mmCIF file with all atom_site columns, C-alpha atoms in Angstrom:
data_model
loop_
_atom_site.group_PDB
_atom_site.id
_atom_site.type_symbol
_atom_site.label_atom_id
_atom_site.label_alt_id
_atom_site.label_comp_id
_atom_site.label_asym_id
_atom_site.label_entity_id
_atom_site.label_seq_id
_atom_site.pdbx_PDB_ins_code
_atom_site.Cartn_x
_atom_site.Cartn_y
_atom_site.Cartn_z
_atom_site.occupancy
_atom_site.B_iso_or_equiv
_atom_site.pdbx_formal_charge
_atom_site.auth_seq_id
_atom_site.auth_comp_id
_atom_site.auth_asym_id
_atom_site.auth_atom_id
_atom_site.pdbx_PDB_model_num
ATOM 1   C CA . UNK A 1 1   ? -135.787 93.208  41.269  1.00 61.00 ? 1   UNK A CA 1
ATOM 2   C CA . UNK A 1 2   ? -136.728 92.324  37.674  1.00 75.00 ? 2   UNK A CA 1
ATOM 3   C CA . UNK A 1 3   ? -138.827 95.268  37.243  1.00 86.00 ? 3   UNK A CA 1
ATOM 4   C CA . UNK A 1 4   ? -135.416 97.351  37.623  1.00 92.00 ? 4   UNK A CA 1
ATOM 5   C CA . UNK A 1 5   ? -134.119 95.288  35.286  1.00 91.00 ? 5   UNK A CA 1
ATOM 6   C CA . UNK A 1 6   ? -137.100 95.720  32.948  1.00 92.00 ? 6   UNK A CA 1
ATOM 7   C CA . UNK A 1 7   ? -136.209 99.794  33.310  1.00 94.00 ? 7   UNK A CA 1
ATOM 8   C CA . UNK A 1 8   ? -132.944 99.645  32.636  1.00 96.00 ? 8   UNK A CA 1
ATOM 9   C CA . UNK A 1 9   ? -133.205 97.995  29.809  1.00 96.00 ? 9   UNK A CA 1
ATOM 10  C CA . UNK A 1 10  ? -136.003 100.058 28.624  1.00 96.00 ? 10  UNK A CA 1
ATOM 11  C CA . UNK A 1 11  ? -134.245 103.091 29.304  1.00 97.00 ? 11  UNK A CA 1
ATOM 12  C CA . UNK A 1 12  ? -131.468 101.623 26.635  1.00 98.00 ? 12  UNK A CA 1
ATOM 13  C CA . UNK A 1 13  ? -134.142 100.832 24.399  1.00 97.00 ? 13  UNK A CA 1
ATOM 14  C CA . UNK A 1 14  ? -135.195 104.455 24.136  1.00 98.00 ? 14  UNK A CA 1
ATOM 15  C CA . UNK A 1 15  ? -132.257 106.206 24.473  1.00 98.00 ? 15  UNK A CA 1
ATOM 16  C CA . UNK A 1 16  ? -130.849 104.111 21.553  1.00 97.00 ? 16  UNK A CA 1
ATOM 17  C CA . UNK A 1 17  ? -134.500 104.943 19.567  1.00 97.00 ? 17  UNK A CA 1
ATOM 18  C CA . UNK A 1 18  ? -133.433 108.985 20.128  1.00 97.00 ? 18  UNK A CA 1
ATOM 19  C CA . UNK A 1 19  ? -130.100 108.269 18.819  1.00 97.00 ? 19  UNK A CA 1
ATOM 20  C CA . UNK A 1 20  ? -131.318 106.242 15.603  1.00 96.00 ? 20  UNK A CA 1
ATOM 21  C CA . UNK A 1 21  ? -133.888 108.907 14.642  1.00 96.00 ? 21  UNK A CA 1
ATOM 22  C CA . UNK A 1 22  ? -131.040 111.986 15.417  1.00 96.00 ? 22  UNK A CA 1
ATOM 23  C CA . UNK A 1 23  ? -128.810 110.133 12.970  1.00 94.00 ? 23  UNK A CA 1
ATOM 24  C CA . UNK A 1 24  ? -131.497 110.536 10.200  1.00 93.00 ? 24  UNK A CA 1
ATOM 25  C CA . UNK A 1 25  ? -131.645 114.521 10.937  1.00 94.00 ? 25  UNK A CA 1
ATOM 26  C CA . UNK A 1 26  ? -127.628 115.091 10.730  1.00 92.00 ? 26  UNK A CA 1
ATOM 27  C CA . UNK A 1 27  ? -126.137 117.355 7.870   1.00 92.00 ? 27  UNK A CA 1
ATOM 28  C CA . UNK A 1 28  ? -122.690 116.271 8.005   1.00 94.00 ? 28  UNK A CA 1
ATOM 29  C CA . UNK A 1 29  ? -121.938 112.290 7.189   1.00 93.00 ? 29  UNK A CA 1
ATOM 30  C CA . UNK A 1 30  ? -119.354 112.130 10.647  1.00 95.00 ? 30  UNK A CA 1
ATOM 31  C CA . UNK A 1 31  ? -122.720 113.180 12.636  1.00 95.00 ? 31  UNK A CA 1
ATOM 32  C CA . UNK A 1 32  ? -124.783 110.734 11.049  1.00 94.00 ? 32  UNK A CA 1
ATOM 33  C CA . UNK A 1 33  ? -122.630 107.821 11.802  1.00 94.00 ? 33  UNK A CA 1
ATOM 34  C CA . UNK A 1 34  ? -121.522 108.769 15.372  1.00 95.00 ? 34  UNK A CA 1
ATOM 35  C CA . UNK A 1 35  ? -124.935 108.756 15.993  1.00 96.00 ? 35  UNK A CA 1
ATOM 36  C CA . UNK A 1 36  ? -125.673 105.539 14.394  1.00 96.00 ? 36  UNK A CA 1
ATOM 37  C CA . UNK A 1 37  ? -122.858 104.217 15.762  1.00 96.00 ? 37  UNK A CA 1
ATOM 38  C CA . UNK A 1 38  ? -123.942 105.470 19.205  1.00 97.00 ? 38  UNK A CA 1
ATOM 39  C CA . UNK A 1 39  ? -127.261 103.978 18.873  1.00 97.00 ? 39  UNK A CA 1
ATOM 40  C CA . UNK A 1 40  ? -125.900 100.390 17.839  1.00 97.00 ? 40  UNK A CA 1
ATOM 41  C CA . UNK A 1 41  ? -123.921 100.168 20.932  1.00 97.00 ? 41  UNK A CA 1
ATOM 42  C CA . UNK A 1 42  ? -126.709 101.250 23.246  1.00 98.00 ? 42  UNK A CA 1
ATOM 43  C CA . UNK A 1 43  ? -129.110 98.497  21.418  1.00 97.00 ? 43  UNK A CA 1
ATOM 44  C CA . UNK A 1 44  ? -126.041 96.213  22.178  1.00 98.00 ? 44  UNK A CA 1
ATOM 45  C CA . UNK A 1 45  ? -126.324 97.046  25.440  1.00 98.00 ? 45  UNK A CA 1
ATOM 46  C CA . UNK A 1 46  ? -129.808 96.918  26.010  1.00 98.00 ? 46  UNK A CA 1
ATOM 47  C CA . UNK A 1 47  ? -129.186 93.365  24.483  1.00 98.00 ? 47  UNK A CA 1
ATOM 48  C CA . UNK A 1 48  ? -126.593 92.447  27.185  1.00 97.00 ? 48  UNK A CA 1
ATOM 49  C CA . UNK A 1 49  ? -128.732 93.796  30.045  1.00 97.00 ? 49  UNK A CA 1
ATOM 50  C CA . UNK A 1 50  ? -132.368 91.732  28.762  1.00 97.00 ? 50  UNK A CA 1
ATOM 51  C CA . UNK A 1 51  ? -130.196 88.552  28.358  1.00 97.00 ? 51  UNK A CA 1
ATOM 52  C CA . UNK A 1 52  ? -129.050 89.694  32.209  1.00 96.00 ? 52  UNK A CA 1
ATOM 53  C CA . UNK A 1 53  ? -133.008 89.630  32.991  1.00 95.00 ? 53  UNK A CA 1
ATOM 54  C CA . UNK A 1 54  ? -133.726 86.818  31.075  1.00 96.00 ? 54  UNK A CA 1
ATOM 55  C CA . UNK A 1 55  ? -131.335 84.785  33.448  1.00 95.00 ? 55  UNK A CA 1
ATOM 56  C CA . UNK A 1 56  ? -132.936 86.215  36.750  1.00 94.00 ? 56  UNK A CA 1
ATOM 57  C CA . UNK A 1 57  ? -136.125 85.470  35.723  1.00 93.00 ? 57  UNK A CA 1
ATOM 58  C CA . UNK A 1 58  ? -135.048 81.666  35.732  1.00 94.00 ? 58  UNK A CA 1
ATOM 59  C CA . UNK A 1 59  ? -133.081 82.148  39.146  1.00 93.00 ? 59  UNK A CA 1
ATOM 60  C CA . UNK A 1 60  ? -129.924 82.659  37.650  1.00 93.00 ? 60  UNK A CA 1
ATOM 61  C CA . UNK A 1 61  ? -128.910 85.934  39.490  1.00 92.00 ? 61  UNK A CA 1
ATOM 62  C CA . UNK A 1 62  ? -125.905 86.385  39.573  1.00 93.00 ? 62  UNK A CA 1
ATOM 63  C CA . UNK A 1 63  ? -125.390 85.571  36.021  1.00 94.00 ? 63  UNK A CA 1
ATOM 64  C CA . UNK A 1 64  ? -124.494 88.515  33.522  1.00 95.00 ? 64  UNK A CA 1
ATOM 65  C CA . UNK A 1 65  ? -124.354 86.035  29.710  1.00 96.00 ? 65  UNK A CA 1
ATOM 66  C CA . UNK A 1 66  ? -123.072 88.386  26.993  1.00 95.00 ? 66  UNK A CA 1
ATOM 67  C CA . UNK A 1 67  ? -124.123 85.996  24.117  1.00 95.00 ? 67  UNK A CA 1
ATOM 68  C CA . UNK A 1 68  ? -127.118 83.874  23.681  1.00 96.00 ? 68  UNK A CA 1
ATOM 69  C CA . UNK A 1 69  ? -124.946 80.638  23.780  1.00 96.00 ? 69  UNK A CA 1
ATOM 70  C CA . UNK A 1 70  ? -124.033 81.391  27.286  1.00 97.00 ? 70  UNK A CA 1
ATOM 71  C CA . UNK A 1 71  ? -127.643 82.215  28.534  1.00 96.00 ? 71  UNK A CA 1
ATOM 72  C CA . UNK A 1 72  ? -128.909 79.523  26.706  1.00 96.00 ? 72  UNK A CA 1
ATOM 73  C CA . UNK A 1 73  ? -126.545 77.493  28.677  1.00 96.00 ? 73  UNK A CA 1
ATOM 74  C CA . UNK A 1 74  ? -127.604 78.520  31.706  1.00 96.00 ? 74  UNK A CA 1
ATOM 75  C CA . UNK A 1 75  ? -131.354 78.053  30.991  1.00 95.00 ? 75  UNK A CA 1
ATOM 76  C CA . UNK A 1 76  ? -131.489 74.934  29.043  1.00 94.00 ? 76  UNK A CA 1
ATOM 77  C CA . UNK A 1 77  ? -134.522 72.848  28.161  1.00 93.00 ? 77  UNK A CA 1
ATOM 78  C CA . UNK A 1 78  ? -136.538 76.451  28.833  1.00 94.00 ? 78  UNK A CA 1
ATOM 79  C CA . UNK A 1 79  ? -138.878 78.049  25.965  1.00 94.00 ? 79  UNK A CA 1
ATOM 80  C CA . UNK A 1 80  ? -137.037 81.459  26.706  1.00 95.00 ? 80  UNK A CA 1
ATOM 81  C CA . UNK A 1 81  ? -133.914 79.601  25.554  1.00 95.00 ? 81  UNK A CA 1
ATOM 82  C CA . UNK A 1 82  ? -135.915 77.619  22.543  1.00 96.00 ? 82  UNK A CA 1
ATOM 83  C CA . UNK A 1 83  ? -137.132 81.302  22.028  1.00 96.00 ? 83  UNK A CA 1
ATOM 84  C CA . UNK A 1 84  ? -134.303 83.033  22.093  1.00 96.00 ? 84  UNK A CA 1
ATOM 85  C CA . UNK A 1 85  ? -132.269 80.384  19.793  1.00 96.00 ? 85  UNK A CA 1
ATOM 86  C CA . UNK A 1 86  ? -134.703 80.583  16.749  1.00 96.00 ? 86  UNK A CA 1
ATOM 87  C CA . UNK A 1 87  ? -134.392 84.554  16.953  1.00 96.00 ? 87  UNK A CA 1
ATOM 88  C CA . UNK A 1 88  ? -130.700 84.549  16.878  1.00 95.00 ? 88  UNK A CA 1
ATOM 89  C CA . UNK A 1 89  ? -130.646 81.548  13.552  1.00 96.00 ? 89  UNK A CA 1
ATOM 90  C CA . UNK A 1 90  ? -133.875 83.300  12.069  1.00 96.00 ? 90  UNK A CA 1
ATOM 91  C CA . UNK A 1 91  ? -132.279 85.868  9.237   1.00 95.00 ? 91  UNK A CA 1
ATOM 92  C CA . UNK A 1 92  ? -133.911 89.332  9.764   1.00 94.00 ? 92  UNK A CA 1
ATOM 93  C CA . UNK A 1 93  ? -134.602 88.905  13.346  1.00 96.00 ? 93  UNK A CA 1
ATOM 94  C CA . UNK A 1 94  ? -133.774 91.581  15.376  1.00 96.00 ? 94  UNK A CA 1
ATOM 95  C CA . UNK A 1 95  ? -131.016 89.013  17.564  1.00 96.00 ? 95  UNK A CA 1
ATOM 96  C CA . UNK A 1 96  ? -129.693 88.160  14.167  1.00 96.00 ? 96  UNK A CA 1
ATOM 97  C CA . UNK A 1 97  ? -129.727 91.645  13.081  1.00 96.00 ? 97  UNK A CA 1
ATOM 98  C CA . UNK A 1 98  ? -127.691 93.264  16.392  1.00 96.00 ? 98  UNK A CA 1
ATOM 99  C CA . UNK A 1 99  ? -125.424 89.809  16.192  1.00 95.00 ? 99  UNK A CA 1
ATOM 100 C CA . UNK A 1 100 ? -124.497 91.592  12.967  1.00 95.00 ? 100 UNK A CA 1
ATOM 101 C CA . UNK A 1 101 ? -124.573 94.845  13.749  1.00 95.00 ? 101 UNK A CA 1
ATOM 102 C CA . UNK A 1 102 ? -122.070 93.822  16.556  1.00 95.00 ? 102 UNK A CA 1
ATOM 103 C CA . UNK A 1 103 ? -119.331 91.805  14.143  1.00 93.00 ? 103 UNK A CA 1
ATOM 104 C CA . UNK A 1 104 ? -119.564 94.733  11.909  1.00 91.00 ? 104 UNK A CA 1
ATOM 105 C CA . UNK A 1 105 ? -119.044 97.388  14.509  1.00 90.00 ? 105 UNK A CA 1
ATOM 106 C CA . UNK A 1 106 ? -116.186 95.797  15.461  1.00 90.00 ? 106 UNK A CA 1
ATOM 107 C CA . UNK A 1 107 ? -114.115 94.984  12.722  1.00 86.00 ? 107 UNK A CA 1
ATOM 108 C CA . UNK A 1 108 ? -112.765 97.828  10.405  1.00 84.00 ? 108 UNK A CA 1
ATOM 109 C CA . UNK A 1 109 ? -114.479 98.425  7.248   1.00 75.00 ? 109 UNK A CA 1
ATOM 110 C CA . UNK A 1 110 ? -113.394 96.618  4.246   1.00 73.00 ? 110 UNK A CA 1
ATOM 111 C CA . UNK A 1 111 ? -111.277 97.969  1.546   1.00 71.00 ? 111 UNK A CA 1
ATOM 112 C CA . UNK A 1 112 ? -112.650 98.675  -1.659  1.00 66.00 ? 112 UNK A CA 1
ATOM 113 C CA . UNK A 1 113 ? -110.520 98.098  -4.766  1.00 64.00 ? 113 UNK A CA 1
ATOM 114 C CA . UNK A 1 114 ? -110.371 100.383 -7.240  1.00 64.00 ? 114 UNK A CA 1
ATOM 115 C CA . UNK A 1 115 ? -111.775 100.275 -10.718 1.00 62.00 ? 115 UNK A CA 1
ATOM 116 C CA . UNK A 1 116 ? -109.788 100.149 -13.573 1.00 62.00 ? 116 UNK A CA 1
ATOM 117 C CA . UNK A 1 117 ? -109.749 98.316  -17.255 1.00 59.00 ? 117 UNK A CA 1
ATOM 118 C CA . UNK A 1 118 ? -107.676 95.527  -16.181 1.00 62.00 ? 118 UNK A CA 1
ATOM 119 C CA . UNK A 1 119 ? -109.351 94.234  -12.945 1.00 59.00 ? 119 UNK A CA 1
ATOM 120 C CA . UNK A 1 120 ? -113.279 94.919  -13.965 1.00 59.00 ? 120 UNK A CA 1
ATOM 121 C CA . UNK A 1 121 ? -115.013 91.561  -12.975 1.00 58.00 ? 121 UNK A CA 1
ATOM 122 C CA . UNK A 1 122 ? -118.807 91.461  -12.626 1.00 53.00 ? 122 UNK A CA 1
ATOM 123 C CA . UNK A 1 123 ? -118.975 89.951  -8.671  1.00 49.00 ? 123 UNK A CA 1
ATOM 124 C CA . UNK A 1 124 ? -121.525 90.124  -6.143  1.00 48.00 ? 124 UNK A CA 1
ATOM 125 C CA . UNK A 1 125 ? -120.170 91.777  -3.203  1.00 50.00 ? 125 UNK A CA 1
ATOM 126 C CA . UNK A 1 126 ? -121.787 90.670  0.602   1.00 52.00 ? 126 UNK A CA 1
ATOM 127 C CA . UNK A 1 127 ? -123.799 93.407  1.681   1.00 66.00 ? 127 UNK A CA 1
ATOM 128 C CA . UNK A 1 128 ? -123.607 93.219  5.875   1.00 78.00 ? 128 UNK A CA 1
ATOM 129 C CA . UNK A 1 129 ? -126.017 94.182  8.351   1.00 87.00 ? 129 UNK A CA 1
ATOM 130 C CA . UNK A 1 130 ? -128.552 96.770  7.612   1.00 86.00 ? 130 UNK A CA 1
ATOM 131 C CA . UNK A 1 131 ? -127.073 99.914  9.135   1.00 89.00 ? 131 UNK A CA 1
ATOM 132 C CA . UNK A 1 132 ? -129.557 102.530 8.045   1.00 90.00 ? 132 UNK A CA 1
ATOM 133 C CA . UNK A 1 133 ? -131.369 104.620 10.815  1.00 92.00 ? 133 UNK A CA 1
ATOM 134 C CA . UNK A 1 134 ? -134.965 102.333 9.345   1.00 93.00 ? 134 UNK A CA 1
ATOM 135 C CA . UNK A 1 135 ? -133.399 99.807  9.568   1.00 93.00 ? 135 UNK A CA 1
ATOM 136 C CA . UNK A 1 136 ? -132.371 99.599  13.351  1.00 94.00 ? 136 UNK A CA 1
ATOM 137 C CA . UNK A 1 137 ? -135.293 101.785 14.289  1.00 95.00 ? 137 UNK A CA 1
ATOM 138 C CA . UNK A 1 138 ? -136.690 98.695  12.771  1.00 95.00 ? 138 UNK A CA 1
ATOM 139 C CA . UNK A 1 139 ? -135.056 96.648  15.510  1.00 95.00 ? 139 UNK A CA 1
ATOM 140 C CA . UNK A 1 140 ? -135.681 98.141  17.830  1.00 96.00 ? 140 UNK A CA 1
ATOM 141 C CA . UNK A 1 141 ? -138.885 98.295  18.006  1.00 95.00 ? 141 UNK A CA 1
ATOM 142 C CA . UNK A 1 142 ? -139.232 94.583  17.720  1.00 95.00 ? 142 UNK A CA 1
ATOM 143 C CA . UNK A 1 143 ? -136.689 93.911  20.603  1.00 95.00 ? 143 UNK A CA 1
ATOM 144 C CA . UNK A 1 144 ? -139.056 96.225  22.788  1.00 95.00 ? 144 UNK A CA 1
ATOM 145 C CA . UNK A 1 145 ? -142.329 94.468  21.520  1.00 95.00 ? 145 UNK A CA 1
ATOM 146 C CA . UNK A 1 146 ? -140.090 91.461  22.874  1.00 94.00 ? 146 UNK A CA 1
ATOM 147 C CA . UNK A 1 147 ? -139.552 92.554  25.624  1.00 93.00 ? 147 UNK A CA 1
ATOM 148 C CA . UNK A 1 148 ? -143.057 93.245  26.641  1.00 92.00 ? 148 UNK A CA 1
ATOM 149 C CA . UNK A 1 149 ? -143.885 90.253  26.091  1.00 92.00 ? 149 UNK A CA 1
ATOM 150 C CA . UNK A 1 150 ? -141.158 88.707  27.947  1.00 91.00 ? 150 UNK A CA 1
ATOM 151 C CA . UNK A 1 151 ? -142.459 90.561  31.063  1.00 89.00 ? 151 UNK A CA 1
ATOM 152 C CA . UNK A 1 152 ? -146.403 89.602  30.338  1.00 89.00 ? 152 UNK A CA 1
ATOM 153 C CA . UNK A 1 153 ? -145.330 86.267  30.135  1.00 89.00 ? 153 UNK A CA 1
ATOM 154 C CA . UNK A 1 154 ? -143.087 86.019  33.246  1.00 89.00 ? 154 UNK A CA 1
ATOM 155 C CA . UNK A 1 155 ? -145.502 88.110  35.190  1.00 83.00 ? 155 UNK A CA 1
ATOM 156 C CA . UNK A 1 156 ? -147.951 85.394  34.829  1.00 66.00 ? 156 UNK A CA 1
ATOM 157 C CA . UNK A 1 157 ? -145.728 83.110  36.573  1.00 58.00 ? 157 UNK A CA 1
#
């Protein structure tokens, strides 16, 4: 049953890697980011689903977490859940990068104020998640190298 699992989530992983590099090949900016924005929610996804696999692997089948607090909670005192807590605190991970990607995706974009002679005042503005095409081709490659391993080191079991 977990190999299914393993496909499925695969099968996100890749179909969200197509996306990401299509987004880099689009002329017009509203083709860019539907693709982008297409690929972040099928990494989300594929997110959702291994956390689903992660549970079955440690008997917890029925069990569909959609954050890692609630599938840590179900597989306490594990190393998958020591694991999987140090990726999602560890800045530049790819769990801290698509917990990111997932608050900005769902909030509307800020604002921006507009310049002018009265209100200029030198301030550092909070950059977000990475959302370039790299940068979540970045990601996603590490969640699949993850991945792997999370089935090498299951299968040993």
């Amino acid at each position: 049953m977990s190999a299914q699992w393993q496909t499925l989530v695969s099968q996100k992983l890749y179909l969200a890697t197509q996306l990401a590099g299509l987004s880099r090949k689009q002329a017009s900016a509203t083709d860019r980011e539907a693709t982008l924005q297409g690929a972040i929610e099928l990494a989300l996804r594929a997110r959702k689903l291994m956390f689903a696999l992660v549970a079955r692997y440690h008997q917890q089948n029925r069990a569909t977490p959609a954050t890692v607090e609630e599938l840590t909670t179900l597989i306490a005192d594990t190393p998958d859940a020591e694991l999987l807590t140090d990726l999602a605190r560890t800045p530049g991970s790819w769990l801290n990068h698509l917990e990111q990607l997932e608050v900005a995706q769902s909030e509307p974009p800020r604002q921006q104020k507009t310049v002018s002679e009265e209100n200029i005042i030198a301030v550092s503005t909070a950059a977000g998640p990475d959302r370039s095409a790299d940068g979540l081709l970045e990601t996603l490659a590490a969640m699949k190298a993850f991945m792997t391993d999370l089935g090498e080191r299951h299968a040993e079991w």
